[in-house]
PDB file of N, CA and C in Angstrom:
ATOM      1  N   UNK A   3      82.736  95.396  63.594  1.00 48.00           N
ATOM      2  CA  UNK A   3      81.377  95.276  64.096  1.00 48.00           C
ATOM      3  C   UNK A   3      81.175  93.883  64.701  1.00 48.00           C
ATOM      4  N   UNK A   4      80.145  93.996  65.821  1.00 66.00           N
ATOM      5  CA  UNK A   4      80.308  92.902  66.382  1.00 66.00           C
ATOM      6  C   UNK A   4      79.489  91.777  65.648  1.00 66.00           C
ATOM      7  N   UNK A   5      79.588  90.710  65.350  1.00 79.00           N
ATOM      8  CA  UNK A   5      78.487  89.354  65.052  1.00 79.00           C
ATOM      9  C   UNK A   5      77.128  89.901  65.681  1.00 79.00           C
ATOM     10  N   UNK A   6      76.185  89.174  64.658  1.00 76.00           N
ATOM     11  CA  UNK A   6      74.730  89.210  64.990  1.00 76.00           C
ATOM     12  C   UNK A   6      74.441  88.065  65.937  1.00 76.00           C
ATOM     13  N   UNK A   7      73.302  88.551  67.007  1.00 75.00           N
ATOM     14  CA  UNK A   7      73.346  87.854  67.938  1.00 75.00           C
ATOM     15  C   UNK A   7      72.378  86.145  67.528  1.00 75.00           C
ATOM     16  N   UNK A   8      72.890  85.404  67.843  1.00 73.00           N
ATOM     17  CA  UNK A   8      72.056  84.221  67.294  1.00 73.00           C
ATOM     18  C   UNK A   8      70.427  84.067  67.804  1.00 73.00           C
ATOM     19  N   UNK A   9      70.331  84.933  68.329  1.00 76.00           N
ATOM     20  CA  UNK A   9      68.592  84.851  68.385  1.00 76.00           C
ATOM     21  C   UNK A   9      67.989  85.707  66.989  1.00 76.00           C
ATOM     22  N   UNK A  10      68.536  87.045  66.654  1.00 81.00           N
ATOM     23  CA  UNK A  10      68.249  87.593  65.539  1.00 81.00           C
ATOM     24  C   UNK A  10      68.665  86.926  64.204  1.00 81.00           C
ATOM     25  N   UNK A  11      68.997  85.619  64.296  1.00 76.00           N
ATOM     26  CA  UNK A  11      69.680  85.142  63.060  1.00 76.00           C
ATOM     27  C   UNK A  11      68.481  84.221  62.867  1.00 76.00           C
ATOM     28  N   UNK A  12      67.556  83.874  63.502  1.00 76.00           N
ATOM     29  CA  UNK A  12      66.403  82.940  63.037  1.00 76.00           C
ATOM     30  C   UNK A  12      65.176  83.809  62.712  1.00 76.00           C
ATOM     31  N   UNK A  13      65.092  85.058  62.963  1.00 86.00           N
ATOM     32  CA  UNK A  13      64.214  85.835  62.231  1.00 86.00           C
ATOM     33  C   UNK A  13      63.941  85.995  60.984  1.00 86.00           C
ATOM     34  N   UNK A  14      62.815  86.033  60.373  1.00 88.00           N
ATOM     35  CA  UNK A  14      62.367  86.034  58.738  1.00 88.00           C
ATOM     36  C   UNK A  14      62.877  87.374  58.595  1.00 88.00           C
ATOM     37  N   UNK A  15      62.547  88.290  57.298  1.00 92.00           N
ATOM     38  CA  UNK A  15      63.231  89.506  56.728  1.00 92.00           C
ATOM     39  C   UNK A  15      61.320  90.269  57.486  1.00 92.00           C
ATOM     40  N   UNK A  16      60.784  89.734  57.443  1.00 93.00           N
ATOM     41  CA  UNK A  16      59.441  90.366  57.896  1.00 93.00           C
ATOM     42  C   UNK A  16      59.313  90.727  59.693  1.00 93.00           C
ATOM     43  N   UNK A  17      59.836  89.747  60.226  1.00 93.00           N
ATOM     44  CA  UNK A  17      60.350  90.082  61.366  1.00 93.00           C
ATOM     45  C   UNK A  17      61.070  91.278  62.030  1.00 93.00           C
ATOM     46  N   UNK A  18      62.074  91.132  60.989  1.00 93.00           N
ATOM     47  CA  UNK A  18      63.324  92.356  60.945  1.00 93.00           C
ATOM     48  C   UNK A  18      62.332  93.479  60.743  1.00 93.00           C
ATOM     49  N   UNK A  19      61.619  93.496  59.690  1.00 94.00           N
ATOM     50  CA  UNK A  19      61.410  95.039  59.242  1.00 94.00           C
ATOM     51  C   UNK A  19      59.954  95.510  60.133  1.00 94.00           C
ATOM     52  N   UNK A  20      59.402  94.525  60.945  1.00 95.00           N
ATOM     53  CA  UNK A  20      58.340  95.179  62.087  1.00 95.00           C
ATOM     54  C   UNK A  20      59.354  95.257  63.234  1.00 95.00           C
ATOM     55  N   UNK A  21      60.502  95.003  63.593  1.00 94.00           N
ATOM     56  CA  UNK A  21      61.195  95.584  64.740  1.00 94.00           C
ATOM     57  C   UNK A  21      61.412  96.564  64.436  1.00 94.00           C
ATOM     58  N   UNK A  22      61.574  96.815  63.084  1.00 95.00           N
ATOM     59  CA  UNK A  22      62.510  98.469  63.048  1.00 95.00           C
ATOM     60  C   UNK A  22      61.194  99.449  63.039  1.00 95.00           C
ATOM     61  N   UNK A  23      60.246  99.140  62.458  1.00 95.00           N
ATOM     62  CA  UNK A  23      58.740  99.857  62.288  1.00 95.00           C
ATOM     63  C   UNK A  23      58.068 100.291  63.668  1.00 95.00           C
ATOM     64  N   UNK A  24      58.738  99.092  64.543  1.00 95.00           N
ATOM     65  CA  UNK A  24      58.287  98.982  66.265  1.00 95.00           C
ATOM     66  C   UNK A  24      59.057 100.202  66.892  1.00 95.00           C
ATOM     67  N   UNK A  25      60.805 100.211  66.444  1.00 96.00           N
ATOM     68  CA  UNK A  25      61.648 101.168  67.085  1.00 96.00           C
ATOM     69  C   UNK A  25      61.234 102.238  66.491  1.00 96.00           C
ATOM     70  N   UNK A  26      61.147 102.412  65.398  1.00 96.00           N
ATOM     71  CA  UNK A  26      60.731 104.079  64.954  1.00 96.00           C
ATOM     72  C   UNK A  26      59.995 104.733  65.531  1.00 96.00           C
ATOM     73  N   UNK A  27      58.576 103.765  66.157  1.00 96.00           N
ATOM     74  CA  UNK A  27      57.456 103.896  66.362  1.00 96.00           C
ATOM     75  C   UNK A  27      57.755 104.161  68.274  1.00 96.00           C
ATOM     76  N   UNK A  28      58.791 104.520  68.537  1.00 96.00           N
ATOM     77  CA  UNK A  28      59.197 104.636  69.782  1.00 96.00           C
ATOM     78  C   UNK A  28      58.006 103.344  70.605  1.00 96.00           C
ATOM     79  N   UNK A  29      57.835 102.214  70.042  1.00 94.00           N
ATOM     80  CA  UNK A  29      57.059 101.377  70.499  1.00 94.00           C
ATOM     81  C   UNK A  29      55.602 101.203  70.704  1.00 94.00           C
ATOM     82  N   UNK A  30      54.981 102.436  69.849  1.00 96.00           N
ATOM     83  CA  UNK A  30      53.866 102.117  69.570  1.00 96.00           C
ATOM     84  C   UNK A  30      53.417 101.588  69.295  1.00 96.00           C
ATOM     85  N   UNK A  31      52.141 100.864  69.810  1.00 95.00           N
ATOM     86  CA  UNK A  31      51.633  99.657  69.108  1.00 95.00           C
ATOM     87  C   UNK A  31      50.191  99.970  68.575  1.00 95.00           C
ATOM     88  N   UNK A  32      49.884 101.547  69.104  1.00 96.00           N
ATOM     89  CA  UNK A  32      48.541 102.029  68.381  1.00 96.00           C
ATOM     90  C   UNK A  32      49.264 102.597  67.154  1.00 96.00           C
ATOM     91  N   UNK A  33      50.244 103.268  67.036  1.00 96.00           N
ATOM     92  CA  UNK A  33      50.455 103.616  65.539  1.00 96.00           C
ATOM     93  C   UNK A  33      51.259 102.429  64.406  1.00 96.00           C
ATOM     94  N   UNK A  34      51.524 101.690  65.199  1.00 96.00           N
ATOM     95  CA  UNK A  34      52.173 100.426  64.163  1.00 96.00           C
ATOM     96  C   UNK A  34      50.871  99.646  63.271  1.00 96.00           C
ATOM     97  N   UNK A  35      49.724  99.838  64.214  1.00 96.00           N
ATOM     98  CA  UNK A  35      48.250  99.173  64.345  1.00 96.00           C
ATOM     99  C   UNK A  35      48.109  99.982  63.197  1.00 96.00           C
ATOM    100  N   UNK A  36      48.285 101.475  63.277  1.00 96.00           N
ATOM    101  CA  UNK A  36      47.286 102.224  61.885  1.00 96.00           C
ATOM    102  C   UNK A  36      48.193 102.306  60.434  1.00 96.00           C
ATOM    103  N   UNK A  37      49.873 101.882  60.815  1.00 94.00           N
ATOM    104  CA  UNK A  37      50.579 101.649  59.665  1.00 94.00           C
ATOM    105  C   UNK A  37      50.504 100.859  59.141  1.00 94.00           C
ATOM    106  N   UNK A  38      50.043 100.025  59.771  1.00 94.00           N
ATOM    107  CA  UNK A  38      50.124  98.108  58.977  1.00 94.00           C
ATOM    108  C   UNK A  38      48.353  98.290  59.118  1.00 94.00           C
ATOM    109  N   UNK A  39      47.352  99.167  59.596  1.00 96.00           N
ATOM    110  CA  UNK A  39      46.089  99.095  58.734  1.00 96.00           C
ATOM    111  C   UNK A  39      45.287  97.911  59.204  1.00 96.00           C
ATOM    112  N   UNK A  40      45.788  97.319  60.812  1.00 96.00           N
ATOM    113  CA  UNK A  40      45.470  96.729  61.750  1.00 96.00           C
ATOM    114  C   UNK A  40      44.487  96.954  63.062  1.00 96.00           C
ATOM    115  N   UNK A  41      43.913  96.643  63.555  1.00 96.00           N
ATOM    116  CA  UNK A  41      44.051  96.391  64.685  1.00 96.00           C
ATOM    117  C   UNK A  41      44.834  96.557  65.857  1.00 96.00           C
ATOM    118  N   UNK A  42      44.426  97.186  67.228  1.00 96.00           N
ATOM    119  CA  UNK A  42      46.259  97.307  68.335  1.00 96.00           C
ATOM    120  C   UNK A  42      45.865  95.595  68.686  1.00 96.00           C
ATOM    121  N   UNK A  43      44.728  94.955  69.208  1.00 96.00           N
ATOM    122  CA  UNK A  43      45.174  93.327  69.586  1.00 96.00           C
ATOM    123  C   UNK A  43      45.860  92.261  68.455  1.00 96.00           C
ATOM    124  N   UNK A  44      46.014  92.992  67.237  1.00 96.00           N
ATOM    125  CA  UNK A  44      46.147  91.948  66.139  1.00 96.00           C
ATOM    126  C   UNK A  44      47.569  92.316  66.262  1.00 96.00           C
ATOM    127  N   UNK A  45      48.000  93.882  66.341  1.00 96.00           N
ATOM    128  CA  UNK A  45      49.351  94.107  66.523  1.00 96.00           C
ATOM    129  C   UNK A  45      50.220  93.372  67.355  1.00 96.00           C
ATOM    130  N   UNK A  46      49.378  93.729  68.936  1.00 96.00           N
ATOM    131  CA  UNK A  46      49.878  92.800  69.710  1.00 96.00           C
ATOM    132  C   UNK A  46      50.205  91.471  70.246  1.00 96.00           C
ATOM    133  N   UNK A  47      49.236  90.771  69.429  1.00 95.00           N
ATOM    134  CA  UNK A  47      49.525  89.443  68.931  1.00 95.00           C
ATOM    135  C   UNK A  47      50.759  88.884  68.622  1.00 95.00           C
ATOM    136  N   UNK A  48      50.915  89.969  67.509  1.00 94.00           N
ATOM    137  CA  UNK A  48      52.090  89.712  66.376  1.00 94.00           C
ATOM    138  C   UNK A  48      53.580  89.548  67.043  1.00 94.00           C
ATOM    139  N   UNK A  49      53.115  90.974  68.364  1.00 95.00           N
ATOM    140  CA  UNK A  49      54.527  91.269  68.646  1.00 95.00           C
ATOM    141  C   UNK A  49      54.768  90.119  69.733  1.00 95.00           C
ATOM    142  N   UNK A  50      53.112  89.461  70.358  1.00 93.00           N
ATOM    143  CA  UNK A  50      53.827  88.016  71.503  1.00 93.00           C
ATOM    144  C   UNK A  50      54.464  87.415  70.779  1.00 93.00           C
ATOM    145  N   UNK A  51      53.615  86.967  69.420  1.00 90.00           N
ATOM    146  CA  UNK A  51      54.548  86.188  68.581  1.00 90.00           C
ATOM    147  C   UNK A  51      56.280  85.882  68.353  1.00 90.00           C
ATOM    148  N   UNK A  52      56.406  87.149  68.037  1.00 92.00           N
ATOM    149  CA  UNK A  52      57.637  87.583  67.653  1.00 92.00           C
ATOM    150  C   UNK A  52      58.703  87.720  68.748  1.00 92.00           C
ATOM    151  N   UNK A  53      57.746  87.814  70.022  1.00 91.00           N
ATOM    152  CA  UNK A  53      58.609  87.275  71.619  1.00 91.00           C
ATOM    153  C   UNK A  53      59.115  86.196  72.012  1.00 91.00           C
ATOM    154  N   UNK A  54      58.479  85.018  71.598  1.00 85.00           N
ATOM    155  CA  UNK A  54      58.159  84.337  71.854  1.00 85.00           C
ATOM    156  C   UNK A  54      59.642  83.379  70.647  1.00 85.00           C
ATOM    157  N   UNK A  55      59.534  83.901  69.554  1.00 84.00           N
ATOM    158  CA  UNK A  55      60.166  83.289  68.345  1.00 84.00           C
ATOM    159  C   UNK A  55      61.401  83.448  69.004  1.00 84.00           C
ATOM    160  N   UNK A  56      61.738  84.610  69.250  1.00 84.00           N
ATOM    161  CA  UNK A  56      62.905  85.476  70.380  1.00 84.00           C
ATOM    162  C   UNK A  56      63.324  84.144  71.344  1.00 84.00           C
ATOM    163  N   UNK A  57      62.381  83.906  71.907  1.00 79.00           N
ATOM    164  CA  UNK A  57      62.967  83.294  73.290  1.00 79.00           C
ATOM    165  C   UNK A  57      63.267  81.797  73.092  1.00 79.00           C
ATOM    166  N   UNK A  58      62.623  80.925  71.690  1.00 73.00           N
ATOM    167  CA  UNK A  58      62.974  79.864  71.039  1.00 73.00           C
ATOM    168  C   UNK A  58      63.977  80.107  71.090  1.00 73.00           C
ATOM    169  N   UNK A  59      64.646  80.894  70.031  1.00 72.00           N
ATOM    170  CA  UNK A  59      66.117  80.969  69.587  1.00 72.00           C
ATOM    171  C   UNK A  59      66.846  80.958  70.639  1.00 72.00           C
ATOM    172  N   UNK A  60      66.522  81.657  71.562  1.00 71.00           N
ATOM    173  CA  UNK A  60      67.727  81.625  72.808  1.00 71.00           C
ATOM    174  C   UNK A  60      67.520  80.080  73.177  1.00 71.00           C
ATOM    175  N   UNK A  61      66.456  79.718  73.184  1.00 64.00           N
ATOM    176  CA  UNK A  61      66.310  78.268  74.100  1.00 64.00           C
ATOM    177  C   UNK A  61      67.049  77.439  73.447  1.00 64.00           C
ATOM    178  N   UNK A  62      67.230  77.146  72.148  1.00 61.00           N
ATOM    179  CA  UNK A  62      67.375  76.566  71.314  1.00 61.00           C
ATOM    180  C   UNK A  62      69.300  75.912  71.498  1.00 61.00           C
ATOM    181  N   UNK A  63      69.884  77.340  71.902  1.00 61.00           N
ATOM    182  CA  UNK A  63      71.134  76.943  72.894  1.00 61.00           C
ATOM    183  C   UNK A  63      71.066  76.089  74.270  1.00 61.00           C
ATOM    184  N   UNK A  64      69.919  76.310  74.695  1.00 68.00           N
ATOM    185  CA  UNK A  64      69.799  75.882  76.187  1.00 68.00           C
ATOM    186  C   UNK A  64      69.576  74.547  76.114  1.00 68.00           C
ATOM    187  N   UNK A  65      68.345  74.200  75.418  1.00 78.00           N
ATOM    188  CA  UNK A  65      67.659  73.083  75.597  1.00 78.00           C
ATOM    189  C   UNK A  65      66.821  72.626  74.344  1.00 78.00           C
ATOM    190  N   UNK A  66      67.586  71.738  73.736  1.00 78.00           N
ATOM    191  CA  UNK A  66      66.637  71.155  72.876  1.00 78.00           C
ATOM    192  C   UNK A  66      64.966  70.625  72.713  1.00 78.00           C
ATOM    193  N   UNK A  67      64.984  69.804  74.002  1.00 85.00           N
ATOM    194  CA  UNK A  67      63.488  69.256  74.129  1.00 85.00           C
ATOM    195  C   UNK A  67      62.706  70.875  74.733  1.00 85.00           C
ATOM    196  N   UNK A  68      62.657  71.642  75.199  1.00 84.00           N
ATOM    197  CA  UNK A  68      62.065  72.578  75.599  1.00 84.00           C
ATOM    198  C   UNK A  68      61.703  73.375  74.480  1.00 84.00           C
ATOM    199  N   UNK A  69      62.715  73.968  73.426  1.00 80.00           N
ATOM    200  CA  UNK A  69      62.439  74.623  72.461  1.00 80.00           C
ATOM    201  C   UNK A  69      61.658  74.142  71.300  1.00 80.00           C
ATOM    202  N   UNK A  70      61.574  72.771  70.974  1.00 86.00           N
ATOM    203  CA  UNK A  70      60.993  71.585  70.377  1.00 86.00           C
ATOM    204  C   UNK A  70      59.330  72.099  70.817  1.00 86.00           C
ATOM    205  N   UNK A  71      59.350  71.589  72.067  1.00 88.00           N
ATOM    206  CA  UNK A  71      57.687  72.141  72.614  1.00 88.00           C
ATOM    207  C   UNK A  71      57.385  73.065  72.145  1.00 88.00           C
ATOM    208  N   UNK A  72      57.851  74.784  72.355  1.00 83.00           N
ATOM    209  CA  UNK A  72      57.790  76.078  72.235  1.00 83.00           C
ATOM    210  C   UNK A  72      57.646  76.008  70.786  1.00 83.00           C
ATOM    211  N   UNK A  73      57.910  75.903  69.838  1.00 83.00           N
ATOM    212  CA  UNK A  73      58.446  75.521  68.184  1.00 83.00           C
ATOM    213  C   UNK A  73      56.933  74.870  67.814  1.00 83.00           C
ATOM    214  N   UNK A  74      56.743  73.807  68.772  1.00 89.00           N
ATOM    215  CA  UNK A  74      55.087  73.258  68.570  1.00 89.00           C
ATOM    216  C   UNK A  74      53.945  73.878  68.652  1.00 89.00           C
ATOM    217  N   UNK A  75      54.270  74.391  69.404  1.00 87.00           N
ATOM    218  CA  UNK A  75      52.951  75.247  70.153  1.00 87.00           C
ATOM    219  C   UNK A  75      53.419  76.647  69.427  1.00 87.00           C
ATOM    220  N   UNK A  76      53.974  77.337  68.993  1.00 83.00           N
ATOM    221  CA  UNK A  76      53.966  78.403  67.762  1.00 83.00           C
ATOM    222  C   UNK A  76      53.210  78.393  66.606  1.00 83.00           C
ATOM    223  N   UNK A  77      53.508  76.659  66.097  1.00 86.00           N
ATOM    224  CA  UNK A  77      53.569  76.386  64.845  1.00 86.00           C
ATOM    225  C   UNK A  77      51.727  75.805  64.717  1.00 86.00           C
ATOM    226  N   UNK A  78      51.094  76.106  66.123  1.00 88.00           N
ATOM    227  CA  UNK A  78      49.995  75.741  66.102  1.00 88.00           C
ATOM    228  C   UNK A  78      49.674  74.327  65.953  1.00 88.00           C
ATOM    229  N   UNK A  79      50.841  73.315  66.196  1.00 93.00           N
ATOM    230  CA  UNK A  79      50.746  72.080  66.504  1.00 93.00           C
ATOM    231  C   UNK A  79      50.482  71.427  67.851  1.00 93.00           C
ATOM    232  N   UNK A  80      50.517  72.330  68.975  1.00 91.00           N
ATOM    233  CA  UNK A  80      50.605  71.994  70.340  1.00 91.00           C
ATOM    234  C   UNK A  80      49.936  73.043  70.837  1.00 91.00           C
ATOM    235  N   UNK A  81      48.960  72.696  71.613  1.00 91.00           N
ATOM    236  CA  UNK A  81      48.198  74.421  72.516  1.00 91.00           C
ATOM    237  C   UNK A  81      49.186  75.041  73.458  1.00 91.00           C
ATOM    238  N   UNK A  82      49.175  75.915  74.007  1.00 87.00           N
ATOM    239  CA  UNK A  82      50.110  76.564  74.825  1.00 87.00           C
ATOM    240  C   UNK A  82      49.671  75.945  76.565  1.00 87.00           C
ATOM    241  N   UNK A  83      48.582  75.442  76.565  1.00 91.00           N
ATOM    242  CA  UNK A  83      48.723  74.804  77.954  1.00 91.00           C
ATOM    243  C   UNK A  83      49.625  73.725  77.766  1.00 91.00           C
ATOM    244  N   UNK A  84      49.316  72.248  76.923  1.00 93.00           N
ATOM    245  CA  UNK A  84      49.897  71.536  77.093  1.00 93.00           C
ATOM    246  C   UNK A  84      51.014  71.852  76.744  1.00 93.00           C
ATOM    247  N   UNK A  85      52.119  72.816  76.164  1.00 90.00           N
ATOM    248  CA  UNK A  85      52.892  72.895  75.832  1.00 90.00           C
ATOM    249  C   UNK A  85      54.070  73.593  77.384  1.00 90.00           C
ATOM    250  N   UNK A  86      53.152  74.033  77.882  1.00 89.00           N
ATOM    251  CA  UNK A  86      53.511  74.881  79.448  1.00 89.00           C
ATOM    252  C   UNK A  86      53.667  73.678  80.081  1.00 89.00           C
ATOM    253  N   UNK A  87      52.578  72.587  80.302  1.00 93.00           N
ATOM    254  CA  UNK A  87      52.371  71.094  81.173  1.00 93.00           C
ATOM    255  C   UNK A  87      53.802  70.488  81.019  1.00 93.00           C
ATOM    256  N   UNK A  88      53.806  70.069  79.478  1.00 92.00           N
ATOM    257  CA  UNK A  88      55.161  69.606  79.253  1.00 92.00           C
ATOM    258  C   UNK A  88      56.719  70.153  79.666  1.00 92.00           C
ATOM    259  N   UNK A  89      56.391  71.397  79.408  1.00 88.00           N
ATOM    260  CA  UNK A  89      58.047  72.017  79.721  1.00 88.00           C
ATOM    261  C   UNK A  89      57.991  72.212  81.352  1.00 88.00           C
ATOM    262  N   UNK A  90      57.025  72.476  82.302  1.00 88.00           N
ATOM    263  CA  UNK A  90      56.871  72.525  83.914  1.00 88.00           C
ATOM    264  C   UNK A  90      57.301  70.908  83.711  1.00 88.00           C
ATOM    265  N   UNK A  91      56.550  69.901  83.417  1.00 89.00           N
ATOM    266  CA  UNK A  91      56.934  68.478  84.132  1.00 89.00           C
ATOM    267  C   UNK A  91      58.049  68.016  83.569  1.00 89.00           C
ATOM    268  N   UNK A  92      58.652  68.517  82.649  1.00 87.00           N
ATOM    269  CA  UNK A  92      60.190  67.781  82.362  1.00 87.00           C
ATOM    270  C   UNK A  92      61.270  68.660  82.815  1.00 87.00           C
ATOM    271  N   UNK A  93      61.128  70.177  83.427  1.00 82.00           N
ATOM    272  CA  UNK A  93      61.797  70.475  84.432  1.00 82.00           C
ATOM    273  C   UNK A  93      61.837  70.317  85.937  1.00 82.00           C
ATOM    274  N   UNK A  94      60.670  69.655  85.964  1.00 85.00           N
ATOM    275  CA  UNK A  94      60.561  68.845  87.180  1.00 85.00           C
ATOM    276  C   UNK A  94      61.530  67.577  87.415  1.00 85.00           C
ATOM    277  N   UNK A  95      61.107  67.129  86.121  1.00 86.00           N
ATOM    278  CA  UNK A  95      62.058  65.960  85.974  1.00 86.00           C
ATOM    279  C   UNK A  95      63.445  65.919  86.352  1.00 86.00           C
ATOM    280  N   UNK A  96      63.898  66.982  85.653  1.00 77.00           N
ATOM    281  CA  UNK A  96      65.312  67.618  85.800  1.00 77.00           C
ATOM    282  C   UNK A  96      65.762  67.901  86.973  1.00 77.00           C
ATOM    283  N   UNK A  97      65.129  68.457  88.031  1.00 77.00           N
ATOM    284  CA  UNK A  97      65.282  68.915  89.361  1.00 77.00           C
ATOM    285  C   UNK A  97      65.229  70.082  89.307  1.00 77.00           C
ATOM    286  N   UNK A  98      64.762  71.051  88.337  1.00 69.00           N
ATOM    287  CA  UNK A  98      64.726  72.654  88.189  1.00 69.00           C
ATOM    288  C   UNK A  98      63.842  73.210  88.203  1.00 69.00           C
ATOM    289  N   UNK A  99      62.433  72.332  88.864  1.00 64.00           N
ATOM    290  CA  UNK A  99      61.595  73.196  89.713  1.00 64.00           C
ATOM    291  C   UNK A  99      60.918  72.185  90.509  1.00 64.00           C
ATOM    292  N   UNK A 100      60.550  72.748  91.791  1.00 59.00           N
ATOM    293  CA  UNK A 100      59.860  71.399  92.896  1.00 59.00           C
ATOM    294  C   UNK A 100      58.394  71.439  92.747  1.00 59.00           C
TER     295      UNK A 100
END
């Protein structure tokens, strides 16, 4: 079997078990909403969340200072504008966007 991919290796066990609740749910997010006894925007929240945690981990190979930001602004230490400001102007910096 192949290795787990290192983005799924920074997921909590709570994580894990709303992906699989998500796949069962052929991706419902109105019936995940009435299993977990939710809300569908509270659901969907959950699942930016959990996108988002996703795309840390990958970053986290890429780029340290970028994922650092992203990690901030999750953790409700950084708003998501300034956290966007920062990662646009230090890829500016970089030359990887004009």
């Amino acid at each position: 079997m192949e290795k787990l991919p290192k983005w799924i290796k920074g997921l909590d066990d709570e994580d894990i078990r709303f992906i699989k609740r998500f796949l069962m749910a052929s991706g419902s997010l109105k019936q995940i909403a009435a299993e977990y006894s939710v809300t569908y925007p509270t659901v969907r929240l959950r699942l930016d969340r959990l996108i988002q945690k996703i795309q840390i981990n990958e970053d986290i190979q890429n780029d340290a200072y970028i994922s650092t930001i992203k990690q901030l602004a999750l953790e409700g230490k950084l708003d998501f504008d300034t956290a966007k400001l920062l990662i646009t102007e230090y890829r500016k910096s970089k030359g990887e966007l004009e």
